Coordinates of C-alpha atoms (C1' of nucleotides) in Angstrom, one line a residue:
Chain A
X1 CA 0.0 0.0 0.0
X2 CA 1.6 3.3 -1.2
X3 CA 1.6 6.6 1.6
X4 CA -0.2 8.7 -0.8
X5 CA -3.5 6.3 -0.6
X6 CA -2.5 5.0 3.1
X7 CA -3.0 8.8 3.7
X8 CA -6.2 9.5 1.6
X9 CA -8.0 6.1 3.6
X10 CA -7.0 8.0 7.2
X11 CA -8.7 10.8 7.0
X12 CA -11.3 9.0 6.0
X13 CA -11.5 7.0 8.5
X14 CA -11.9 7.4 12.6
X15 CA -7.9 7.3 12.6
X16 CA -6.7 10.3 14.0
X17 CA -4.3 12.5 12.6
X18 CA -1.3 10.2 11.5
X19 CA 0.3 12.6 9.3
X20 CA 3.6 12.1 11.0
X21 CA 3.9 8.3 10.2
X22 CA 5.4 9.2 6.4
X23 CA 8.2 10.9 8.0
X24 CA 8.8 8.7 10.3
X25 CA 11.8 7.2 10.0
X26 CA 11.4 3.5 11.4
X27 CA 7.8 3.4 10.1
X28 CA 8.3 0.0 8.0
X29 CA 10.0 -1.2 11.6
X30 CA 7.5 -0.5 13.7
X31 CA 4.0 -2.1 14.6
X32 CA 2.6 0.8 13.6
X33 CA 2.6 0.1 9.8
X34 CA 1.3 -3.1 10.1
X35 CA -1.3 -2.3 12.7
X36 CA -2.8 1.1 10.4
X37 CA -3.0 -1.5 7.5
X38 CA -4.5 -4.1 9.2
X39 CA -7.3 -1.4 10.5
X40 CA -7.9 -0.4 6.5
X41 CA -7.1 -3.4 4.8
X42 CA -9.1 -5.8 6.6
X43 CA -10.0 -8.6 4.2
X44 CA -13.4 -9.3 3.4
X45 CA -14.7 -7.8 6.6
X46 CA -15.4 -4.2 7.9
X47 CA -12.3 -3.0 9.3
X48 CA -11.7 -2.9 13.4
X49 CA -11.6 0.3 14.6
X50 CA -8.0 1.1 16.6
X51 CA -8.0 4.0 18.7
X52 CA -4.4 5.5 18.7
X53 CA -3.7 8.6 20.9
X54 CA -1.0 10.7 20.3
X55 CA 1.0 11.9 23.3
X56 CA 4.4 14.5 23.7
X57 CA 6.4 13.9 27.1
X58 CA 9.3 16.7 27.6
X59 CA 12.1 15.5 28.4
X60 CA 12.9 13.9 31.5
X61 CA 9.2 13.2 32.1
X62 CA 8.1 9.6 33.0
X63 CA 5.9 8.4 30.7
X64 CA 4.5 5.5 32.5
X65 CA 5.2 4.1 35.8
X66 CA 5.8 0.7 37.0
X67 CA 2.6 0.4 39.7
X68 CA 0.1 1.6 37.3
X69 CA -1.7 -0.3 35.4
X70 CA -2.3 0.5 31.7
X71 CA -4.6 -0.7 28.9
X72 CA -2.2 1.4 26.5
X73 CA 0.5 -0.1 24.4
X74 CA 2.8 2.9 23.9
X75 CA 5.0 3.1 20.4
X76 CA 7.8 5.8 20.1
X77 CA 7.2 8.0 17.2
X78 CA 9.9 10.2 17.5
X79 CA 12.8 10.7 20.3
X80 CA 14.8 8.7 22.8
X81 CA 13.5 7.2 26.0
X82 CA 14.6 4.4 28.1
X83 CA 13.1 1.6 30.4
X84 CA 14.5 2.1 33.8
X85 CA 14.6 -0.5 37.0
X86 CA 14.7 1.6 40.5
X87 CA 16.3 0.5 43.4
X88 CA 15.5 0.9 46.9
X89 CA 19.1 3.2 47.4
X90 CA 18.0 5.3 44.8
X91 CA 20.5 3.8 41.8
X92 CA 19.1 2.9 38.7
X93 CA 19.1 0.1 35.8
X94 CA 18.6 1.0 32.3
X95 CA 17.1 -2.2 30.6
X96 CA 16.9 -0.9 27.1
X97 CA 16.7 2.5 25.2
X98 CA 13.7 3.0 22.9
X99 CA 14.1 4.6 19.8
X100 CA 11.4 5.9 17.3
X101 CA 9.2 2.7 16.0
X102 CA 9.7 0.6 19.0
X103 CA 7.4 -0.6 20.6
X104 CA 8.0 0.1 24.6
X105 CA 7.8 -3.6 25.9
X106 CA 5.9 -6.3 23.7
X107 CA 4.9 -7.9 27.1
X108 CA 2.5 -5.1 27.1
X109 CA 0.0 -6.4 25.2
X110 CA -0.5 -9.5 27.2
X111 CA -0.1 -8.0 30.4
X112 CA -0.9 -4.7 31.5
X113 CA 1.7 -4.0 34.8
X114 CA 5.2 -2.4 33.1
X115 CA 7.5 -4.0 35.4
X116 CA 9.7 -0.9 35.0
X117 CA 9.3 2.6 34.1
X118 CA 9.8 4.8 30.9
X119 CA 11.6 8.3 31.0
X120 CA 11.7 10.3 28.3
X121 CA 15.6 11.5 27.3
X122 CA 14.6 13.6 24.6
X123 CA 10.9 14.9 24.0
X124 CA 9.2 12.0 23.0
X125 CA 6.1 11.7 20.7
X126 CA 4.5 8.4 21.4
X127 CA 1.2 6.8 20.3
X128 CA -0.6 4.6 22.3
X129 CA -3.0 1.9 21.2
X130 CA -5.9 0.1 23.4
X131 CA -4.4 -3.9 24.2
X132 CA -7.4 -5.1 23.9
X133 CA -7.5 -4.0 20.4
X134 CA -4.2 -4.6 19.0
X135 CA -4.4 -7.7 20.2
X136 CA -7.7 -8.9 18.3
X137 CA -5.9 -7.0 15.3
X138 CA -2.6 -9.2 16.4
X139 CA -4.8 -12.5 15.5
X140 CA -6.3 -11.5 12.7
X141 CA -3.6 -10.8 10.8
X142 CA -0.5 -13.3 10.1
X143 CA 1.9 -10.3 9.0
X144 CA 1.3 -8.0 12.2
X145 CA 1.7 -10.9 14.5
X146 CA 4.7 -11.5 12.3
X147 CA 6.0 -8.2 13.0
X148 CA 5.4 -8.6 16.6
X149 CA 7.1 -11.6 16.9
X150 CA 10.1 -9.8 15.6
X151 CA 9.6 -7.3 17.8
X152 CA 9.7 -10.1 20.5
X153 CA 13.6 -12.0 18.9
X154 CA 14.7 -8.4 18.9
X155 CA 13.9 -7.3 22.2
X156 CA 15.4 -10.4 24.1
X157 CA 18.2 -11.0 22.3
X158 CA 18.8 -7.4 23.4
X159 CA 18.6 -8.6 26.9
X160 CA 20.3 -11.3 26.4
X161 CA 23.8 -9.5 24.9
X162 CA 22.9 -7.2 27.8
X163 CA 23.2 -9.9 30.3
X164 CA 26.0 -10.5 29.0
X165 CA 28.1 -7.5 28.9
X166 CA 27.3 -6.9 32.2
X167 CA 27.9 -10.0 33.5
X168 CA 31.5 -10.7 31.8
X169 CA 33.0 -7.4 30.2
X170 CA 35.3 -4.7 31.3
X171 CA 33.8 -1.5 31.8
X172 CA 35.5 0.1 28.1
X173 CA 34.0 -2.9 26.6
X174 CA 30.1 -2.5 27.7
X175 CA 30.4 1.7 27.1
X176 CA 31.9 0.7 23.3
X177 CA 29.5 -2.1 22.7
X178 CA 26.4 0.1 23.9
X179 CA 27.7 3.0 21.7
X180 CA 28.2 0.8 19.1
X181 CA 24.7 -1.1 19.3
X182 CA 23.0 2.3 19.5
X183 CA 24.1 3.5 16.4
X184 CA 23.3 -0.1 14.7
X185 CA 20.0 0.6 15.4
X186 CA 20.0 4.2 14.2
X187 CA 21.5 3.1 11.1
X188 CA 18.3 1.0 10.5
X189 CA 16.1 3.6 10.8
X190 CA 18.1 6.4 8.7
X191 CA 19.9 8.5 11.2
X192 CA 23.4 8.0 10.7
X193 CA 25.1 10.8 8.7
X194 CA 28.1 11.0 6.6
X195 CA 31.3 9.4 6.9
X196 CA 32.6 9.1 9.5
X197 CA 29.7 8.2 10.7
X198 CA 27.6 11.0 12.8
X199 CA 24.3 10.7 14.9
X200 CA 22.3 13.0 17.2
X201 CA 23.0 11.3 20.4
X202 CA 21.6 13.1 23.7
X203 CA 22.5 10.6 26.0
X204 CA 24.1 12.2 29.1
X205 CA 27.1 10.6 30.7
X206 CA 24.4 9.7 33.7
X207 CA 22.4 7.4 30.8
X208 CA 25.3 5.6 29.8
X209 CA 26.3 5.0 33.6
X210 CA 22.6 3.6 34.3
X211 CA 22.9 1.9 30.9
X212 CA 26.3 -0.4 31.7
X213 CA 25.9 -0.3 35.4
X214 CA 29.2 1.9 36.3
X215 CA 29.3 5.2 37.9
X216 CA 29.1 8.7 35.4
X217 CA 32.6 9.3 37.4
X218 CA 33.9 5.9 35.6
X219 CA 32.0 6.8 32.3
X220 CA 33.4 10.1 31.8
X221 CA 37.3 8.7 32.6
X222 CA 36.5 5.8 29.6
X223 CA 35.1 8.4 27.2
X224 CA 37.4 10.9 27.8
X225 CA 40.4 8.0 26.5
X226 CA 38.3 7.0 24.3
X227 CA 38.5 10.3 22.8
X228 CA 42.1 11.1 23.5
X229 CA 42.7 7.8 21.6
X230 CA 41.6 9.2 18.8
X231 CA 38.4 6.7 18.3
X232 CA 35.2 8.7 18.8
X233 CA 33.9 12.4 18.9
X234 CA 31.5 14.3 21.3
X235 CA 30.1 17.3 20.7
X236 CA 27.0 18.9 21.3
X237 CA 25.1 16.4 21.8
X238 CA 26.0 14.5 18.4
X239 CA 28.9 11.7 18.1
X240 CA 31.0 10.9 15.8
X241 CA 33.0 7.1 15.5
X242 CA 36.4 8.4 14.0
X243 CA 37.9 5.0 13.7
X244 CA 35.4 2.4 13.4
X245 CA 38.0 -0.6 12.7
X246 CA 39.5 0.4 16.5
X247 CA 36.4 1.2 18.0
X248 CA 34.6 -2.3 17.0
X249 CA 38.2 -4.1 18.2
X250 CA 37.8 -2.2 21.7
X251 CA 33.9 -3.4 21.9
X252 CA 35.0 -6.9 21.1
X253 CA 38.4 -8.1 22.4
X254 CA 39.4 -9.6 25.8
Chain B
X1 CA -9.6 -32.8 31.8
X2 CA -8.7 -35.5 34.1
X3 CA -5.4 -37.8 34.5
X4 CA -7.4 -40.8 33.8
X5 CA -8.8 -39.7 30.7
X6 CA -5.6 -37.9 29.5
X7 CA -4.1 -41.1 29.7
X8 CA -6.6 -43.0 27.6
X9 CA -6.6 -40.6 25.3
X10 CA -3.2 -40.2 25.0
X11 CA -2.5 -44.3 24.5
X12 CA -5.0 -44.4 21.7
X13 CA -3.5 -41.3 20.1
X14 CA -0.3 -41.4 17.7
X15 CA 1.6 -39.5 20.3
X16 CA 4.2 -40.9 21.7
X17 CA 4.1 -42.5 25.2
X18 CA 3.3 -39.4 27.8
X19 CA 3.3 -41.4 30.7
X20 CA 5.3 -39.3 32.4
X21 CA 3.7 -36.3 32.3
X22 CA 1.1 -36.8 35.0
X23 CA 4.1 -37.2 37.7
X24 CA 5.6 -34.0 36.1
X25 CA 6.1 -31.6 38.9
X26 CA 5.2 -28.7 36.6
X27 CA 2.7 -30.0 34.1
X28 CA 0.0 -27.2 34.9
X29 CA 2.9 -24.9 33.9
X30 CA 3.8 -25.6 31.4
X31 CA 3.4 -25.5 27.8
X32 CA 2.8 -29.3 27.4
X33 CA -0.8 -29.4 29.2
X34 CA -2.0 -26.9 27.2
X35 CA -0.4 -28.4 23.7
X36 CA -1.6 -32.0 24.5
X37 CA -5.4 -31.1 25.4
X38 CA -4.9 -28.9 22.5
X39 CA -4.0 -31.7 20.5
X40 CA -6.8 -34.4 22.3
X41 CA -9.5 -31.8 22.3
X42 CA -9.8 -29.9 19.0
X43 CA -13.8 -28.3 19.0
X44 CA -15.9 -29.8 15.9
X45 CA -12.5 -30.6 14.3
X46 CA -9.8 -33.2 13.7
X47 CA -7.6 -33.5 15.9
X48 CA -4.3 -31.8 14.8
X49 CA -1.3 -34.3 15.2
X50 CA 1.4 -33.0 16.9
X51 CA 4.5 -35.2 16.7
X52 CA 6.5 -35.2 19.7
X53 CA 9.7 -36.8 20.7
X54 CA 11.4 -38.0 24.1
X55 CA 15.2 -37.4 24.3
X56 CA 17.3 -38.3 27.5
X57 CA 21.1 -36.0 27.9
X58 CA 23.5 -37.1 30.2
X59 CA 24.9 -34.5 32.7
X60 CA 26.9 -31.8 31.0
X61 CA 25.9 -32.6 27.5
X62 CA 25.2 -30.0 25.4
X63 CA 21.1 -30.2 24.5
X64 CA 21.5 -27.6 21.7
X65 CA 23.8 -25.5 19.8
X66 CA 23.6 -22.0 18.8
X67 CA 24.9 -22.1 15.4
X68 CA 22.8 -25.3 14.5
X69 CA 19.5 -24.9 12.8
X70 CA 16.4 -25.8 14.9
X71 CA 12.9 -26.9 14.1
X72 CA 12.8 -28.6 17.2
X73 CA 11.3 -26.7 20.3
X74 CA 12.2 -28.8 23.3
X75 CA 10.5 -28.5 26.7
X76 CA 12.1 -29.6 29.7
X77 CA 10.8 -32.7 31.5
X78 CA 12.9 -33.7 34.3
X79 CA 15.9 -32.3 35.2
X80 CA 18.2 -29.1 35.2
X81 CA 19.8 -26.8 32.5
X82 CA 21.1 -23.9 31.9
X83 CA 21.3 -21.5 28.7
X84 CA 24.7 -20.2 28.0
X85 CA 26.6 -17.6 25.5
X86 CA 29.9 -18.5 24.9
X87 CA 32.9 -15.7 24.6
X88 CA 35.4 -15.8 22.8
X89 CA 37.6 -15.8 26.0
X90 CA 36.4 -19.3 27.0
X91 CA 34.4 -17.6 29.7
X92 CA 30.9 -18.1 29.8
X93 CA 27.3 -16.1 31.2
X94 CA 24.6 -17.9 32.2
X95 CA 21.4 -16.7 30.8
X96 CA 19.3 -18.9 32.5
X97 CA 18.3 -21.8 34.6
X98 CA 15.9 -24.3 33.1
X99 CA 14.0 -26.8 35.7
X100 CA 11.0 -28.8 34.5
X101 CA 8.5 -27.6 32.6
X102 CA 10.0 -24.7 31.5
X103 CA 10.1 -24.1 27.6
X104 CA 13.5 -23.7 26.3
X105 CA 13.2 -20.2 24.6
X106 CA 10.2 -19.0 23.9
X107 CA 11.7 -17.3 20.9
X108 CA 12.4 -20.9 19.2
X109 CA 8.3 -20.8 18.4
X110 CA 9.5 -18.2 16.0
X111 CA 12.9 -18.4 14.9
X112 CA 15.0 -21.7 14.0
X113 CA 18.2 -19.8 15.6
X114 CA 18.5 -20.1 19.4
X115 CA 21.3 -17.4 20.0
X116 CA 22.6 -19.5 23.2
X117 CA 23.7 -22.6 23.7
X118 CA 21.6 -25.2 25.9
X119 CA 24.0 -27.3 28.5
X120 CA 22.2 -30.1 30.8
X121 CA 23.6 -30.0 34.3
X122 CA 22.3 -32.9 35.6
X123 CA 20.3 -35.7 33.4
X124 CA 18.0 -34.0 31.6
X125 CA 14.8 -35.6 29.9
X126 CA 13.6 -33.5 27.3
X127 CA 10.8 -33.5 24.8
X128 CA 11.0 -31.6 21.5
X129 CA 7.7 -30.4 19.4
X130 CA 8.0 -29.6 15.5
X131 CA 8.1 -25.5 15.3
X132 CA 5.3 -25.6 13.1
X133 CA 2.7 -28.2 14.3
X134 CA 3.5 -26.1 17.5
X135 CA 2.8 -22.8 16.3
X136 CA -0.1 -23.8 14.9
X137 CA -1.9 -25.0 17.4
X138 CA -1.0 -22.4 19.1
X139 CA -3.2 -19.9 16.5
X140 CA -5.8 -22.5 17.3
X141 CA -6.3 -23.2 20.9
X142 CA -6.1 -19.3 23.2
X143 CA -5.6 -21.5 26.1
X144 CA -2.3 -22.6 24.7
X145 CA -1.7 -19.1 23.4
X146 CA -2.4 -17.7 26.6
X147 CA -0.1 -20.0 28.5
X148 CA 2.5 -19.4 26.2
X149 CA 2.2 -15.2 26.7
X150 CA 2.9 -16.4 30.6
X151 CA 6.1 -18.3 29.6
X152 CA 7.4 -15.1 27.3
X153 CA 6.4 -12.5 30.1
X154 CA 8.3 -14.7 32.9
X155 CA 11.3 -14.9 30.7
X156 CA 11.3 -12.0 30.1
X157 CA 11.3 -10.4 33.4
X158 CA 13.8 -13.1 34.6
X159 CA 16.2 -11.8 32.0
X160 CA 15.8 -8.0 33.1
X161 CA 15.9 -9.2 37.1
X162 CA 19.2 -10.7 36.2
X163 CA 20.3 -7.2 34.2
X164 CA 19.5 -5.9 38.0
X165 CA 21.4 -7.7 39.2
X166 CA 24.5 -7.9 37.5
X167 CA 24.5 -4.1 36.8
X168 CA 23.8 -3.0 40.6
X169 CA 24.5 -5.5 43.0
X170 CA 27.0 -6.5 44.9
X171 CA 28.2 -10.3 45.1
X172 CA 26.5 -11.1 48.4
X173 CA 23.0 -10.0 47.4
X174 CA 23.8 -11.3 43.6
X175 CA 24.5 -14.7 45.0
X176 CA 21.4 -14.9 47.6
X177 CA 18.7 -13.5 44.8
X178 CA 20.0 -16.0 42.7
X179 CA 19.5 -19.0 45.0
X180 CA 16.5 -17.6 46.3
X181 CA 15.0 -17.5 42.7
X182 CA 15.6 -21.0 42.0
X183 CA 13.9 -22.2 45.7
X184 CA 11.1 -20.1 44.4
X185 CA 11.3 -21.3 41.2
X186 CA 11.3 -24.7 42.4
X187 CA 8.6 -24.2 45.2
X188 CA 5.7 -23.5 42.4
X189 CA 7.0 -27.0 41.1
X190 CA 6.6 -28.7 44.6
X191 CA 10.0 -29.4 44.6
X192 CA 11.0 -27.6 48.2
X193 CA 10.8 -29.9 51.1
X194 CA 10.3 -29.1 54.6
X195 CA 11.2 -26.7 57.0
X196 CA 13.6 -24.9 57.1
X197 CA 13.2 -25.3 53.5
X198 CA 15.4 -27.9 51.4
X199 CA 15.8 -28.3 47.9
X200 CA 17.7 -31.3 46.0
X201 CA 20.3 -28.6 44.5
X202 CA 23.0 -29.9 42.0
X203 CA 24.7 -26.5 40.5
X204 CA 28.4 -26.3 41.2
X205 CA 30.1 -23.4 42.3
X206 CA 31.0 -22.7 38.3
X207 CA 27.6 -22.6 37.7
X208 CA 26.9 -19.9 40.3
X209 CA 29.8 -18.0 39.0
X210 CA 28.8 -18.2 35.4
X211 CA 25.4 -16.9 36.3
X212 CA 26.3 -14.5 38.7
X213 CA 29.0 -12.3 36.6
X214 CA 31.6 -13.6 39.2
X215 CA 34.8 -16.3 39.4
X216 CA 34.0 -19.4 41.0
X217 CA 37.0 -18.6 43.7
X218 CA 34.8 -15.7 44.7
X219 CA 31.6 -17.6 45.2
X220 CA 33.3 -20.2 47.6
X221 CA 34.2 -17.5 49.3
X222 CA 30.5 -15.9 49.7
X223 CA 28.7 -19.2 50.1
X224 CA 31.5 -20.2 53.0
X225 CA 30.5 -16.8 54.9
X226 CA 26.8 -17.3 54.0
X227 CA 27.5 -20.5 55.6
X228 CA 29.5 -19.3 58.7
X229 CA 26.8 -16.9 59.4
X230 CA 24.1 -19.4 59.7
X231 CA 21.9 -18.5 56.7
X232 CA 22.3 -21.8 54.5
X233 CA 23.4 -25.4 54.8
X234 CA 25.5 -26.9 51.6
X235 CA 25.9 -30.4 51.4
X236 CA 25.5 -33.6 49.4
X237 CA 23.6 -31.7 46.4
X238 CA 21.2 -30.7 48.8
X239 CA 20.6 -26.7 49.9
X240 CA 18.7 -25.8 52.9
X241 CA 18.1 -22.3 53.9
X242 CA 18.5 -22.3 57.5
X243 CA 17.5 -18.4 57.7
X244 CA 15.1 -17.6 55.7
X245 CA 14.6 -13.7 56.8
X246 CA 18.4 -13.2 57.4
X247 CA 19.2 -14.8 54.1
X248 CA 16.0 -12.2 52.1
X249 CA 17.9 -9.6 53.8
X250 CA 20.8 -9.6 52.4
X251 CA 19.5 -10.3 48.9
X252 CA 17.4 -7.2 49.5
X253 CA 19.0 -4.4 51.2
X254 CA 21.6 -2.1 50.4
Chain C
dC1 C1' 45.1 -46.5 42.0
dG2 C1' 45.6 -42.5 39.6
dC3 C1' 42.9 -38.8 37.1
dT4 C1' 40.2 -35.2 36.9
dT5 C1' 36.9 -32.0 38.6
dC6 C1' 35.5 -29.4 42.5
dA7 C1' 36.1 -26.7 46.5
dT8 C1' 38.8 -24.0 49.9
dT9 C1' 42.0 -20.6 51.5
dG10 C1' 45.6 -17.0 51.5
dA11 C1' 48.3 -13.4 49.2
dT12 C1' 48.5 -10.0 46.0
dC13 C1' 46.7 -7.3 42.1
dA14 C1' 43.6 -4.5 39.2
dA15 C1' 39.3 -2.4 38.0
dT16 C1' 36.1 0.4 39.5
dC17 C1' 33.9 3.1 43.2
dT18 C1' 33.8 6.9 46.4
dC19 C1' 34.8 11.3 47.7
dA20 C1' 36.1 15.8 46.8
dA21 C1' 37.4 19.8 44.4
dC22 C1' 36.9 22.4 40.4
dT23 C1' 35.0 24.1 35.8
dC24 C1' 31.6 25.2 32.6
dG25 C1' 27.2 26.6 30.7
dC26 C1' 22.6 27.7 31.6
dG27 C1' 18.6 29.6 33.5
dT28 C1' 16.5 32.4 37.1
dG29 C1' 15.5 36.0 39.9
dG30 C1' 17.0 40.3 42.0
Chain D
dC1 C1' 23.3 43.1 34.1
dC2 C1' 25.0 40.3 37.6
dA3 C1' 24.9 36.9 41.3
dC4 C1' 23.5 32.6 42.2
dG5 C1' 22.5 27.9 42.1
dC6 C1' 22.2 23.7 39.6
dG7 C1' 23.3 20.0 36.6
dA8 C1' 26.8 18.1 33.9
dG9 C1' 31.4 16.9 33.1
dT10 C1' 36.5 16.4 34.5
dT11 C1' 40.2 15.1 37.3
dG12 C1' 42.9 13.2 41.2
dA13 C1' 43.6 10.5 45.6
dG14 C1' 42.5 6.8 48.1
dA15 C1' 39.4 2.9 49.4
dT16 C1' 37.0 -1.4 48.1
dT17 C1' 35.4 -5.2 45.7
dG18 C1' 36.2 -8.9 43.4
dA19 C1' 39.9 -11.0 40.1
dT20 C1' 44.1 -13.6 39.7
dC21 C1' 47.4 -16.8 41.0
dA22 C1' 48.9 -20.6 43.6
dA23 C1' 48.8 -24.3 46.8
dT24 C1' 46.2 -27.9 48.9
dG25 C1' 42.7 -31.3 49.9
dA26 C1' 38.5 -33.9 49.0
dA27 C1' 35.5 -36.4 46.1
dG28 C1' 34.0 -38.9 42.1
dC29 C1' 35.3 -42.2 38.5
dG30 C1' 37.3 -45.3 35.1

DNA sequence: CGCTTCATTGATCAATCTCAACTCGCGTGG
DNA sequence: CCACGCGAGTTGAGATTGATCAATGAAGCG
């Protein structure tokens, strides 16, 4: 289905405004594509109607907490935010960063506790759709179900190498690897420039801490060789990998 | 559906010889219940036939590799094992413990690649269902579907408990989670006897370590002070926790 | 009986944390 | 406009946790 008659069917339809979708930049990724075609292109039958709200969060807001209980699915449209464990002593474990066309946990739409909470970094556009409905959409249609199951490999096997680093890597290893991971997934959805490679990043030191469970003290010492090395450059909130070959050999070796 | 039934069912079916099953400690758990009634009692249609097979690995053989094509989903039937990624090093992280019932990975329902390799620890029986047969019965039958939404959202959180806890704990509370966990783990299977509690427990030190993020010399260090203090009782592949409260605590606190 | 794996313990080392001081940029309110 | 406070980042010194190395003993097993 081409954008320029995806968009003519939403306004017809009790959609609201999704005008943003053709620009956004992870929209064959995400749920979202296959749930809006699943809502027009419903075969043989009416369609279901999905309600999807739009939200903004500034950043720094929460955008749900992990005692509430929620019959919204949230999907990032646009910005960065991250799922966060709190401890009792007030430190903090970042599980996973979400980035525009993921879906915030796909344990959401069979269960409607977050077992964590999402922050926004940047501001953050999100959309939220009712569980109940996505998930009758989910089972009548092979290729969104396919999409979520995706959604499903993708999400644990981010865990997984999570587990992972943080079990058995140094502390150079887990920032490189994260950095390296993060702009993996940017490349997928368009937003890596030039060569070197460049990409908005407005992580602060304090993300990346929570992220890889060091201190910002010890983050800010590995970054600061990092770039004295001659491997990476941060500026204004964007980052640059100057040698990729070196950087990819730090993230990997023992 | 009663045992009795099952069982006559079962012998007149084409499935292989489930006899087992009904002293299976976890066979409301787990996926197998739900795929075999789904598989006996198929509304106004033909039964689906869902070939399953029985497989028996000796201690510390490996169950399944990661490199090696799957479209085999086992389920664990009696037994202990553990889900490993392998570095490059030679050292290795524990994913995660699996004790009857549980499904592999519920990712393999999707995806032919596990992305960690599955190790028995002691003799494992094991019983593997075609990927496909699986899956769709799974479309057919909710009840299956919804049990297998439970099995994805447990994994799940167990994964991002263990991101916790390598990221922001310390040893000591690393160490007592994890073994606490497992008797909990175990409990739901009526696998805990008496009081204080005491569970047949046959990881070795190596195991805690790999699952922990720490050396094995450093956890026969913790478990001999865990012992010296009176919290738990190692001996003879048996665990008892001796202070229930005292041991919580320092799993807990900070 | 002789291996191999597993566990224990002590000594020393290294990675990372903690604490503290200082800088910088930014927004706010006087 | 300036003073101020605040959050973020940097840097150094010293403390701590857990790793590494090494020696030894005990247990399981062919």
């Amino acid at each position: 289905m081409n954008a320029q008659l995806a968009l003519k069917k939403m306004q017809a339809s009790t959609v609201p405004a999704q005008l943003y979708c053709e620009a956004c930049p992870a929209y064959e990724l995400s749920l979202c594509q296959a749930a809006c075609e699943a809502t027009w292109a419903c075969p043989g039958s009416k369609p279901l109607p999905v309600n999807q709200t739009e939200h903004t969060a500034p950043a720094r807001r929460t955008i749900c907490r992990e005692q509430d209980l929620h019959d919204a699915v949230p999907i990032i449209c646009s910005g960065w935010a991250a799922s966060i464990v709190m401890l009792s002593d007030g430190s903090r474990q970042i599980l996973s960063f979400l980035l525009p066309g993921d879906i915030v946990s796909t344990a959401l739409l069979f269960e409607p506790r977050p077992h964590c909470l999402v922050e926004a970094i940047t501001e953050v556009r999100y959309r939220t759709f009712k569980r109940t409905e996505l998930r009758q959409l989910l089972f009548a249609h092979p290729n969104l179900m396919e999409k979520l199951s995706k959604a499903w490999i993708d999400e644990k096997s981010r865990a997984d190498q999570l587990i992972v680093d943080l079990g058995r890597r140094t502390a150079d290893e887990r920032i490189a690897r994260l950095i390296l991971n993060l702009v993996d997934r940017l490349r997928k959805r368009d937003m890596v420039r030039g060569n070197p490679m460049e990409v908005e990043f407005p992580l602060r030191q304090h993300h990346i801490a929570d992220a890889t469970g060091l201190t910002p003290v010890h983050v800010s010492k590995v970054l600061s060789e990092f770039r004295r090395s001659g491997l990476i450059k941060i500026s204004e909130r964007s980052l640059s990998i100057l040698d990729l070959a070196g950087f990819r050999r730090v993230a990997n070796m023992r």
